[in-house]
Amino acid sequence: MLDPKLFRNEIDQLAAALKARGYSLDVAAITALEDKRKSLQVSCEALQQERNASAKNIGKAKAQGQDIAPLLAAVDDMKAKLQQAEAELSQLQNELEAILGGVPNVPHSTVPAGLKEEHNVVVSSVGDIPSFDFEPKDHVDLGEALGMLDFETASKITGSRFAVMKGQLASLHRALTQFMLNTHTQEHGYEEVYVPYIVNRESLYGTGQLPKFEEDLFKLDDDREFYLIPTAEVPVTNLLRGEIVEEAQLPLRYTTHTPCFRSEAGSYGRDTRGMIRQHQFEKVELVQFVKPEDSEATLETLTGHAEAILQKLGLAYRKMALCAGDMGFSAAKTYDLDVWLPSQQQYREISSCSNFQDFQARRMKTRYRNSETGKPALLHTLNGSGLAVGRTLLAVMENYQQADGSIVVPPVLRPYMGGLQVISAAGK
RNA sequence: GGAGAGGUGGCUGAGUGGUCGAAAGCGGCGGUCUUGAAAACCGUUGAGUGUUAAAGCUCCCAGGGUUCGAAUCCCUGCUUCUCCGCCA
């Protein structure tokens, strides 16, 4: 949610800024509604004032033992008038809120212009692209040949876009998670948290998945309106929904490992092979709450924390600054980290790190007490994948494969694998 | 699943349908004292909206209702705690 004042006072500038990301703001409709709201609110408050004053007078008169019957008669029609005004106002406010809640964040001034993926800018490329003296296989062929990756059984159990892993590959998957969590908690200063994987509507509204992106989510058949989390961003960011934290506690850094569930509606036919795009995948998430003046720098360090994982794993990647039109709904600025996949001869997204500024915090009413003013002020929120575990697994498989189809375990993961150096069919 | 008790400001916690946005304490902030700090004492201190500033308005878990008037009464939901039952 953007600051409502922007819609009242600077709506034309706002519309121009949003156009950069391909969003066209209905200025005329919003202005008309806003004008109507203003006048309705004024008249409604005048009626409320009248009611309060007369009720007070009646109370006084009664206390003094006077006859209050004439006073009651005088306020006879007031109630109905007020009720009608309040109903109209609240309907209008809901209407406005629905519109404003659906307006995306304004791109930060440093965000590259452009509306499409090809306008994203390469910030840096790190690591050497591996060369093979044989034809590298993709992770599906590798995993199936090892007998450790099975999509057919998964689709029997559930359906498409699920995977079954076995043996050392399943262990490698777990090792990656442990390695990431340990790195973030021990080297990057994050506190590990465990959170629910099912969330309510309020939480999804807070981080911006609702009301606009309901079709991306799995909703439970339950009258409590529960959803499976599409990312740990939702429960972790909502840890502080409605809270006021002390400035001395900042910055707050949380990391967690959760499964993520995405309906992938609208992605039919895309990435149907392998583990790139699944309905269920694991992710280690980084979330930070910082003072507004710190968020820009924090996006750099947080992205660096995700990069550190790729570096320690020895994977080649590039850091992309997303253009205005390619960013998510709530983001003011986003870096994607794309890892090199030998089978595709291209980089694929493995992490997305964003600064939401106060966009989520305003929706969640997450504030801190500013020590200078003594007043509560909105925090800035950031998050990033550190990393998507399934995609990291397939990147490791493909980049560490050998001619015989075995997979070398990256040295940093060996302590988590009982010292195992190579995954081979014999190890199943 | 059954029975009972709660949900009030940053926190703890009072609050007979009318002067209650709400006692008190803690914490915070400012001051006195002190070389400095602590202690003590004095003052101040909810959030939002609105305004040049104010006034006004809204908010006592959420949503409905009763009433001229609701933190207070009624209904529904959510949630916390205690006891019983069941259970990984």
Coordinates of C-alpha atoms (C1' of nucleotides) in Angstrom, one line a residue:
Chain A
M1 CA 0.0 0.0 0.0
L2 CA 1.3 3.4 -1.0
D3 CA 0.8 6.4 1.2
P4 CA -2.8 7.6 0.8
K5 CA -1.4 11.2 0.8
L6 CA 0.2 10.5 -2.5
F7 CA -3.2 9.8 -4.0
R8 CA -4.6 13.0 -2.6
N9 CA -1.9 15.4 -3.2
E10 CA 0.5 14.1 -5.9
I11 CA -1.6 11.8 -7.9
D12 CA -0.3 13.0 -11.3
Q13 CA 3.3 12.4 -10.3
L14 CA 2.3 9.1 -8.8
A15 CA 0.6 8.0 -12.0
A16 CA 3.8 9.0 -14.0
A17 CA 6.0 7.0 -11.6
L18 CA 3.8 3.9 -11.9
K19 CA 3.7 4.1 -15.6
A20 CA 7.4 3.2 -15.5
R21 CA 6.3 -0.2 -14.5
G22 CA 3.5 -0.5 -16.9
Y23 CA 0.7 0.3 -14.5
S24 CA -1.8 2.8 -15.5
L25 CA -3.4 4.5 -12.5
D26 CA -7.1 5.6 -13.0
V27 CA -6.5 9.1 -11.9
A28 CA -10.0 10.4 -12.7
A29 CA -11.8 7.6 -10.9
I30 CA -9.6 7.8 -7.8
T31 CA -9.9 11.6 -7.7
A32 CA -13.6 11.5 -8.0
L33 CA -14.0 8.9 -5.3
E34 CA -11.6 10.7 -3.1
D35 CA -13.5 14.0 -3.4
K36 CA -16.7 12.2 -2.6
R37 CA -15.1 10.6 0.4
K38 CA -13.8 13.9 1.7
S39 CA -17.2 15.6 1.6
L40 CA -19.0 12.5 3.0
Q41 CA -16.5 12.2 5.8
V42 CA -16.9 15.8 6.8
S43 CA -20.7 15.6 6.9
C44 CA -20.5 12.3 8.7
E45 CA -18.2 13.7 11.3
A46 CA -20.4 16.7 11.8
L47 CA -23.3 14.4 12.6
Q48 CA -21.2 12.4 14.9
Q49 CA -20.2 15.5 16.7
E50 CA -23.8 16.5 17.1
R51 CA -24.7 13.1 18.4
N52 CA -21.9 13.1 20.9
A53 CA -22.8 16.6 22.2
S54 CA -26.5 15.8 22.6
A55 CA -25.8 12.5 24.3
K56 CA -23.6 14.3 26.7
N57 CA -26.2 16.9 27.4
I58 CA -28.8 14.3 28.0
G59 CA -26.5 12.6 30.4
K60 CA -25.9 15.9 32.3
A61 CA -29.6 16.7 32.4
K62 CA -30.4 13.3 33.7
A63 CA -27.8 13.6 36.4
Q64 CA -29.4 16.8 37.5
G65 CA -32.8 15.2 37.6
Q66 CA -34.2 17.2 34.8
D67 CA -36.8 15.9 32.4
I68 CA -35.0 14.6 29.4
A69 CA -38.0 13.8 27.2
P70 CA -37.8 17.0 25.1
L71 CA -34.1 16.4 24.6
L72 CA -34.8 12.9 23.4
A73 CA -37.4 14.2 21.0
A74 CA -34.9 16.7 19.6
V75 CA -32.5 13.9 18.5
D76 CA -35.2 11.7 17.2
D77 CA -34.3 11.6 13.5
M78 CA -30.6 12.1 14.1
K79 CA -29.8 8.4 14.5
A80 CA -31.2 7.4 11.1
K81 CA -29.4 10.2 9.4
L82 CA -26.1 9.3 11.0
Q83 CA -26.5 5.6 10.3
Q84 CA -27.1 6.3 6.7
A85 CA -24.1 8.6 6.4
E86 CA -21.9 6.1 8.2
A87 CA -23.0 3.3 5.9
E88 CA -22.3 5.4 2.8
L89 CA -19.0 6.5 4.1
S90 CA -17.8 3.0 5.0
Q91 CA -18.9 1.7 1.6
L92 CA -17.0 4.4 -0.1
Q93 CA -13.9 3.8 2.0
N94 CA -14.0 0.1 1.2
E95 CA -14.2 0.9 -2.5
L96 CA -11.3 3.3 -2.2
E97 CA -9.3 0.8 -0.2
A98 CA -9.8 -1.9 -2.6
I99 CA -8.5 0.3 -5.4
L100 CA -5.5 1.6 -3.5
G101 CA -4.7 -1.8 -2.1
G102 CA -4.4 -3.0 -5.7
V103 CA -1.9 -0.4 -6.7
P104 CA 1.7 -1.7 -7.0
N105 CA 4.7 -0.1 -5.4
V106 CA 6.6 2.8 -7.0
P107 CA 10.0 1.8 -8.5
H108 CA 13.0 3.2 -6.7
S109 CA 14.9 5.9 -8.6
T110 CA 17.8 3.5 -9.3
V111 CA 15.6 0.9 -11.0
P112 CA 16.4 0.4 -14.7
A113 CA 13.7 1.6 -17.0
G114 CA 11.9 -0.9 -19.1
L115 CA 8.9 -3.2 -19.1
K116 CA 10.2 -6.5 -20.1
E117 CA 12.7 -9.1 -19.0
E118 CA 15.2 -8.1 -21.7
H119 CA 15.4 -4.7 -20.1
N120 CA 16.9 -6.1 -16.9
V121 CA 20.5 -5.0 -16.4
V122 CA 23.4 -7.3 -15.6
V123 CA 25.1 -5.8 -12.5
S124 CA 27.8 -8.4 -12.2
S125 CA 28.8 -11.9 -13.3
V126 CA 30.6 -14.0 -10.7
G127 CA 32.4 -17.3 -11.0
D128 CA 33.7 -19.3 -14.0
I129 CA 31.3 -21.0 -16.3
P130 CA 32.4 -24.7 -16.2
S131 CA 33.6 -26.4 -19.3
F132 CA 33.0 -30.1 -19.9
D133 CA 35.0 -32.5 -22.2
F134 CA 31.8 -34.4 -22.6
E135 CA 28.2 -33.5 -23.3
P136 CA 26.7 -32.4 -20.0
K137 CA 23.3 -33.8 -19.1
D138 CA 20.5 -32.0 -17.5
H139 CA 19.5 -32.8 -13.9
V140 CA 16.6 -35.0 -14.9
D141 CA 18.7 -37.4 -16.9
L142 CA 21.4 -37.4 -14.2
G143 CA 18.9 -38.0 -11.4
E144 CA 16.9 -40.6 -13.1
A145 CA 20.1 -42.5 -14.2
L146 CA 21.2 -42.5 -10.6
G147 CA 17.8 -43.8 -9.6
M148 CA 17.4 -40.9 -7.2
L149 CA 15.0 -38.6 -9.0
D150 CA 11.6 -39.8 -10.0
F151 CA 8.9 -37.6 -11.5
E152 CA 6.6 -40.4 -12.7
T153 CA 6.0 -41.7 -9.2
A154 CA 5.4 -38.2 -8.0
S155 CA 2.8 -37.7 -10.6
K156 CA 1.2 -41.0 -9.5
I157 CA 1.1 -39.8 -5.9
T158 CA -0.1 -36.3 -6.7
G159 CA 0.2 -35.0 -10.2
S160 CA 2.5 -33.1 -12.5
R161 CA 5.0 -30.6 -11.1
F162 CA 6.1 -32.7 -8.1
A163 CA 9.2 -34.7 -7.5
V164 CA 10.3 -37.7 -5.5
M165 CA 14.0 -37.8 -4.4
K166 CA 15.8 -40.8 -2.9
G167 CA 19.0 -41.8 -1.3
Q168 CA 22.0 -39.5 -1.5
L169 CA 20.2 -37.0 -3.7
A170 CA 17.6 -36.5 -1.0
S171 CA 20.4 -36.1 1.5
L172 CA 22.1 -33.6 -0.7
H173 CA 18.9 -31.6 -0.8
R174 CA 18.7 -31.7 3.0
A175 CA 22.4 -30.8 3.2
L176 CA 21.9 -27.7 1.1
T177 CA 19.2 -26.5 3.5
Q178 CA 21.4 -27.1 6.5
F179 CA 24.3 -25.4 4.9
M180 CA 22.3 -22.3 4.0
L181 CA 20.7 -22.0 7.4
N182 CA 24.0 -22.4 9.2
T183 CA 25.7 -19.9 7.0
H184 CA 23.0 -17.2 7.5
T185 CA 22.8 -17.8 11.2
Q186 CA 26.5 -18.1 11.9
E187 CA 28.1 -15.7 9.5
H188 CA 25.4 -13.3 8.4
G189 CA 23.7 -12.5 11.7
Y190 CA 20.2 -13.9 11.1
E191 CA 18.0 -15.4 13.7
E192 CA 16.5 -18.7 12.7
V193 CA 12.7 -19.0 13.1
Y194 CA 10.1 -21.7 12.6
V195 CA 6.8 -20.5 11.2
P196 CA 3.4 -21.9 10.1
Y197 CA 3.1 -23.1 6.5
I198 CA -0.6 -22.2 6.4
V199 CA -1.6 -18.6 6.7
N200 CA -4.7 -16.5 6.8
R201 CA -5.9 -13.7 4.4
E202 CA -4.6 -10.9 6.6
S203 CA -1.1 -12.2 6.4
L204 CA -1.3 -12.5 2.6
Y205 CA -2.7 -9.1 2.3
G206 CA 0.1 -7.7 4.5
T207 CA 2.9 -8.9 2.1
G208 CA 0.9 -8.1 -1.0
Q209 CA -0.1 -11.5 -2.4
L210 CA -3.7 -10.6 -1.8
P211 CA -6.1 -9.3 -3.1
K212 CA -4.6 -9.4 -6.6
F213 CA -2.8 -12.7 -6.9
E214 CA -5.1 -15.2 -5.4
E215 CA -4.9 -17.5 -8.4
D216 CA -1.2 -18.2 -7.7
L217 CA -2.0 -19.7 -4.3
F218 CA -3.3 -23.0 -3.0
K219 CA -6.3 -22.3 -0.9
L220 CA -7.5 -24.9 1.7
D221 CA -11.1 -26.1 1.5
D222 CA -11.9 -24.7 4.9
D223 CA -14.2 -21.9 6.0
R224 CA -11.4 -20.2 7.8
E225 CA -9.9 -19.0 4.5
F226 CA -6.5 -20.6 5.0
Y227 CA -3.8 -20.7 2.3
L228 CA -0.6 -22.7 1.8
I229 CA 2.4 -20.3 1.9
P230 CA 3.8 -19.5 -1.6
T231 CA 7.0 -18.3 0.2
A232 CA 8.2 -17.9 3.8
E233 CA 8.2 -14.2 3.2
V234 CA 4.5 -14.3 4.2
P235 CA 4.7 -15.8 7.7
V236 CA 8.1 -14.3 8.5
T237 CA 7.3 -10.8 7.4
N238 CA 4.0 -11.0 9.2
L239 CA 5.8 -11.9 12.5
L240 CA 5.7 -8.1 13.1
R241 CA 2.2 -7.3 11.7
G242 CA 0.6 -4.7 14.0
E243 CA 3.7 -4.4 16.1
I244 CA 5.7 -1.4 17.2
V245 CA 9.3 -2.3 17.9
E246 CA 12.0 -0.4 19.7
E247 CA 14.5 1.3 17.6
A248 CA 17.4 -0.3 19.5
Q249 CA 16.2 -3.7 18.3
L250 CA 16.7 -2.9 14.7
P251 CA 17.7 -4.2 12.3
L252 CA 15.8 -7.5 12.8
R253 CA 17.1 -10.3 10.6
Y254 CA 15.2 -13.6 10.3
T255 CA 15.9 -16.7 8.3
T256 CA 13.9 -19.8 7.9
H257 CA 13.5 -22.9 5.8
T258 CA 10.0 -23.8 4.5
P259 CA 8.3 -25.5 1.7
C260 CA 6.6 -23.2 -0.7
F261 CA 3.4 -24.0 -2.6
R262 CA 2.5 -22.3 -5.9
S263 CA -0.4 -23.2 -8.1
E264 CA 1.6 -22.0 -11.2
A265 CA -1.6 -21.1 -12.9
G266 CA -0.8 -19.4 -16.1
S267 CA 2.5 -21.2 -16.5
Y268 CA 1.2 -24.1 -18.5
G269 CA 3.8 -25.4 -20.9
R270 CA 6.7 -23.5 -19.3
D271 CA 9.5 -25.3 -17.6
T272 CA 7.6 -28.5 -17.6
R273 CA 10.7 -30.7 -17.5
G274 CA 12.5 -31.3 -14.2
M275 CA 12.5 -29.3 -11.0
I276 CA 12.7 -25.8 -12.2
R277 CA 9.0 -25.0 -11.7
Q278 CA 7.3 -27.2 -9.1
H279 CA 4.1 -26.9 -7.1
Q280 CA 6.1 -27.7 -4.0
F281 CA 9.7 -26.6 -3.4
E282 CA 11.9 -25.8 -0.5
K283 CA 13.4 -22.4 0.1
V284 CA 15.6 -20.8 2.7
E285 CA 14.4 -17.2 3.1
L286 CA 16.0 -14.1 4.4
V287 CA 13.9 -11.3 5.9
Q288 CA 15.0 -8.0 7.3
F289 CA 13.2 -5.1 9.1
V290 CA 15.2 -1.9 9.0
K291 CA 15.0 1.8 9.6
P292 CA 13.9 3.6 6.4
E293 CA 17.2 5.3 5.9
D294 CA 19.0 1.9 5.9
S295 CA 16.9 -0.1 3.5
E296 CA 18.7 0.9 0.3
A297 CA 22.1 -0.3 1.7
T298 CA 20.5 -3.3 3.3
L299 CA 19.3 -4.6 -0.1
E300 CA 22.9 -4.7 -1.2
T301 CA 24.1 -6.6 1.9
L302 CA 21.1 -9.0 1.9
T303 CA 21.7 -9.8 -1.8
G304 CA 25.3 -10.4 -0.8
H305 CA 24.2 -12.9 1.8
A306 CA 22.4 -14.9 -0.9
E307 CA 25.4 -14.5 -3.2
A308 CA 27.7 -15.9 -0.5
I309 CA 25.9 -19.2 -0.7
L310 CA 26.4 -19.4 -4.5
Q311 CA 30.1 -18.5 -4.1
K312 CA 30.7 -21.1 -1.4
L313 CA 29.1 -23.7 -3.6
G314 CA 31.3 -22.6 -6.4
L315 CA 28.4 -21.9 -8.8
A316 CA 28.7 -19.3 -11.5
Y317 CA 25.9 -16.7 -11.4
R318 CA 25.0 -13.2 -12.4
K319 CA 23.3 -10.5 -10.5
M320 CA 20.5 -8.7 -12.4
A321 CA 18.8 -5.5 -11.5
L322 CA 15.2 -6.0 -12.5
C323 CA 13.7 -3.3 -14.7
A324 CA 10.6 -1.5 -13.4
G325 CA 8.1 -3.6 -15.4
D326 CA 9.6 -7.0 -14.3
M327 CA 9.4 -6.4 -10.6
G328 CA 6.8 -8.0 -8.3
F329 CA 3.8 -6.1 -7.1
S330 CA 5.2 -5.0 -3.7
A331 CA 8.8 -4.3 -4.6
A332 CA 10.5 -1.0 -5.0
K333 CA 13.7 -2.5 -6.2
T334 CA 14.7 -6.1 -6.9
Y335 CA 17.9 -8.0 -7.7
D336 CA 17.6 -11.5 -9.2
L337 CA 20.5 -13.9 -8.9
D338 CA 20.6 -16.2 -11.9
V339 CA 22.7 -19.4 -11.7
W340 CA 24.4 -21.0 -14.7
L341 CA 22.8 -24.2 -15.9
P342 CA 25.1 -26.1 -18.3
S343 CA 22.2 -28.1 -19.8
Q344 CA 20.4 -25.0 -20.8
Q345 CA 23.5 -23.0 -21.6
Q346 CA 22.0 -20.1 -19.8
Y347 CA 21.4 -18.4 -16.4
R348 CA 18.2 -19.2 -14.5
E349 CA 16.8 -17.4 -11.5
I350 CA 17.7 -18.9 -8.2
S351 CA 17.1 -16.0 -5.9
S352 CA 15.1 -12.8 -5.8
C353 CA 16.0 -10.1 -3.3
S354 CA 13.8 -7.1 -2.9
N355 CA 13.4 -3.9 -1.0
F356 CA 9.7 -3.2 -0.3
Q357 CA 10.4 0.1 1.6
D358 CA 7.3 0.9 3.6
F359 CA 4.8 -0.7 1.2
Q360 CA 4.3 -3.9 3.2
A361 CA 4.8 -2.2 6.5
R362 CA 2.0 0.1 5.8
R363 CA -0.3 -2.8 4.9
M364 CA 0.8 -4.6 8.0
K365 CA 1.0 -1.6 10.3
T366 CA 4.5 -2.6 11.3
R367 CA 6.3 0.3 13.0
Y368 CA 9.2 1.3 15.2
R369 CA 9.5 4.0 17.7
N370 CA 11.7 6.7 16.2
S371 CA 14.0 7.9 18.9
E372 CA 14.2 11.5 17.6
T373 CA 10.5 12.2 17.3
G374 CA 9.4 9.6 19.9
K375 CA 6.6 8.7 17.4
P376 CA 5.9 5.4 15.7
A377 CA 7.0 5.3 12.1
L378 CA 6.7 2.7 9.4
L379 CA 9.6 0.3 9.1
H380 CA 11.1 -0.9 5.8
T381 CA 11.0 -4.6 4.9
L382 CA 13.2 -6.6 2.7
N383 CA 13.5 -10.2 1.8
G384 CA 15.4 -12.6 -0.5
S385 CA 15.8 -16.2 -1.2
G386 CA 18.9 -17.5 0.2
L387 CA 18.5 -19.7 -1.8
A388 CA 15.7 -21.7 -3.5
V389 CA 16.8 -25.2 -2.5
G390 CA 15.4 -27.2 -5.3
R391 CA 16.9 -25.0 -8.0
T392 CA 20.2 -25.0 -6.1
L393 CA 20.2 -28.8 -6.0
L394 CA 19.7 -29.0 -9.8
A395 CA 22.4 -26.4 -10.3
V396 CA 24.8 -28.4 -8.2
M397 CA 23.9 -31.6 -10.0
E398 CA 24.5 -30.1 -13.4
N399 CA 27.6 -28.1 -12.6
Y400 CA 29.3 -30.9 -10.6
Q401 CA 28.5 -33.8 -12.9
Q402 CA 31.1 -36.1 -14.2
A403 CA 31.3 -38.1 -17.5
D404 CA 30.1 -41.3 -15.8
G405 CA 27.0 -39.6 -14.5
S406 CA 28.2 -39.3 -10.9
I407 CA 28.1 -36.0 -9.1
V408 CA 30.9 -34.5 -7.1
V409 CA 29.7 -33.2 -3.7
P410 CA 30.8 -29.5 -3.3
P411 CA 33.4 -29.4 -0.5
V412 CA 31.3 -27.1 1.7
L413 CA 28.5 -29.7 1.7
R414 CA 30.6 -32.7 2.6
P415 CA 30.4 -32.2 6.4
Y416 CA 26.6 -32.4 6.0
M417 CA 26.9 -35.6 4.0
G418 CA 29.0 -37.6 6.4
G419 CA 32.1 -36.8 4.4
L420 CA 30.7 -38.2 1.1
Q421 CA 32.7 -36.9 -1.9
V422 CA 30.8 -38.3 -4.9
I423 CA 27.2 -39.3 -5.4
S424 CA 27.0 -42.3 -7.7
A425 CA 24.5 -45.0 -8.5
A426 CA 26.3 -47.3 -6.2
G427 CA 25.4 -45.1 -3.3
K428 CA 21.7 -45.5 -3.6
Chain B
rG1 C1' -14.2 -32.7 21.9
rG2 C1' -16.3 -31.0 27.1
rA3 C1' -16.2 -27.2 31.3
rG4 C1' -14.7 -22.5 33.0
rA5 C1' -12.1 -17.7 33.0
rG6 C1' -10.0 -13.8 30.1
rG7 C1' -8.5 -10.3 25.5
rU8 C1' -8.0 -2.5 27.7
rG9 C1' -2.1 2.2 25.7
rG10 C1' 5.2 0.3 24.5
rC11 C1' 4.4 -3.4 29.0
rU12 C1' 1.5 -4.8 33.6
rG13 C1' -3.2 -3.7 35.0
rA14 C1' -8.1 -0.8 37.1
rG15 C1' -12.5 0.5 35.0
rU16 C1' -21.0 1.0 38.8
rG17 C1' -24.4 2.4 30.4
rG18 C1' -23.3 9.3 30.8
rU19 C1' -17.7 14.2 32.4
rC20 C1' -13.7 7.8 30.0
rG21 C1' -9.3 7.9 25.3
rA22 C1' -9.5 5.4 29.9
rA23 C1' -6.9 5.1 37.2
rA24 C1' -2.3 3.2 38.9
rG25 C1' 2.4 1.1 38.2
rC26 C1' 6.5 0.0 34.9
rG27 C1' 9.1 1.8 30.8
rG28 C1' 10.2 6.3 27.7
rC29 C1' 11.2 11.6 27.4
rG30 C1' 12.4 16.5 30.0
rG31 C1' 14.1 18.6 34.5
rU32 C1' 16.2 19.1 39.9
rC33 C1' 20.3 17.0 42.6
rU34 C1' 25.5 14.9 41.2
rU35 C1' 32.3 15.6 38.8
rG36 C1' 29.4 11.7 36.1
rA37 C1' 26.0 7.9 37.0
rA38 C1' 22.4 5.5 40.1
rA39 C1' 18.7 6.5 43.6
rA40 C1' 15.1 10.1 45.0
rC41 C1' 11.9 13.9 43.6
rC42 C1' 9.1 17.1 39.9
rG43 C1' 6.9 17.4 35.1
rU44 C1' 5.5 14.9 30.7
rU45 C1' 4.0 10.6 27.7
rG46 C1' -1.6 6.0 23.5
rA47 C1' -2.6 5.4 18.0
rG48 C1' -4.8 7.4 13.7
rU49 C1' -7.2 11.3 11.0
rG50 C1' -7.6 16.4 10.4
rU51 C1' -5.4 21.6 10.8
rU52 C1' -0.8 26.8 9.7
rA53 C1' -2.2 25.6 14.7
rA54 C1' -6.5 23.9 16.8
rA55 C1' -11.3 22.2 17.1
rG56 C1' -13.7 17.9 15.6
rC57 C1' -13.8 12.7 14.4
rU58 C1' -12.3 7.3 14.9
rC59 C1' -10.0 3.4 17.8
rC60 C1' -10.5 -0.5 24.5
rC61 C1' -9.5 -8.4 19.9
rA62 C1' -12.8 -8.4 15.1
rG63 C1' -17.8 -8.0 13.1
rG64 C1' -22.8 -7.2 14.1
rG65 C1' -26.9 -5.6 17.6
rU66 C1' -29.5 -2.8 21.8
rU67 C1' -29.5 2.6 23.4
rC68 C1' -30.3 9.6 23.0
rG69 C1' -25.5 7.6 24.7
rA70 C1' -21.4 1.3 24.9
rA71 C1' -14.5 -0.2 27.1
rU72 C1' -19.1 -1.5 30.1
rC73 C1' -25.2 -4.9 28.0
rC74 C1' -26.5 -8.9 23.9
rC75 C1' -25.0 -12.1 19.6
rU76 C1' -21.3 -14.3 16.3
rG77 C1' -16.2 -15.1 15.2
rC78 C1' -11.1 -15.2 16.4
rU79 C1' -7.7 -15.9 20.2
rU80 C1' -5.1 -16.7 25.2
rC81 C1' -5.2 -19.3 29.9
rU82 C1' -6.9 -23.4 33.5
rC83 C1' -9.1 -28.3 34.1
rC84 C1' -10.9 -32.9 31.8
rG85 C1' -10.8 -36.2 27.4
rC86 C1' -8.0 -37.6 23.0
rC87 C1' -3.4 -37.5 20.6
rA88 C1' 2.4 -37.2 17.3

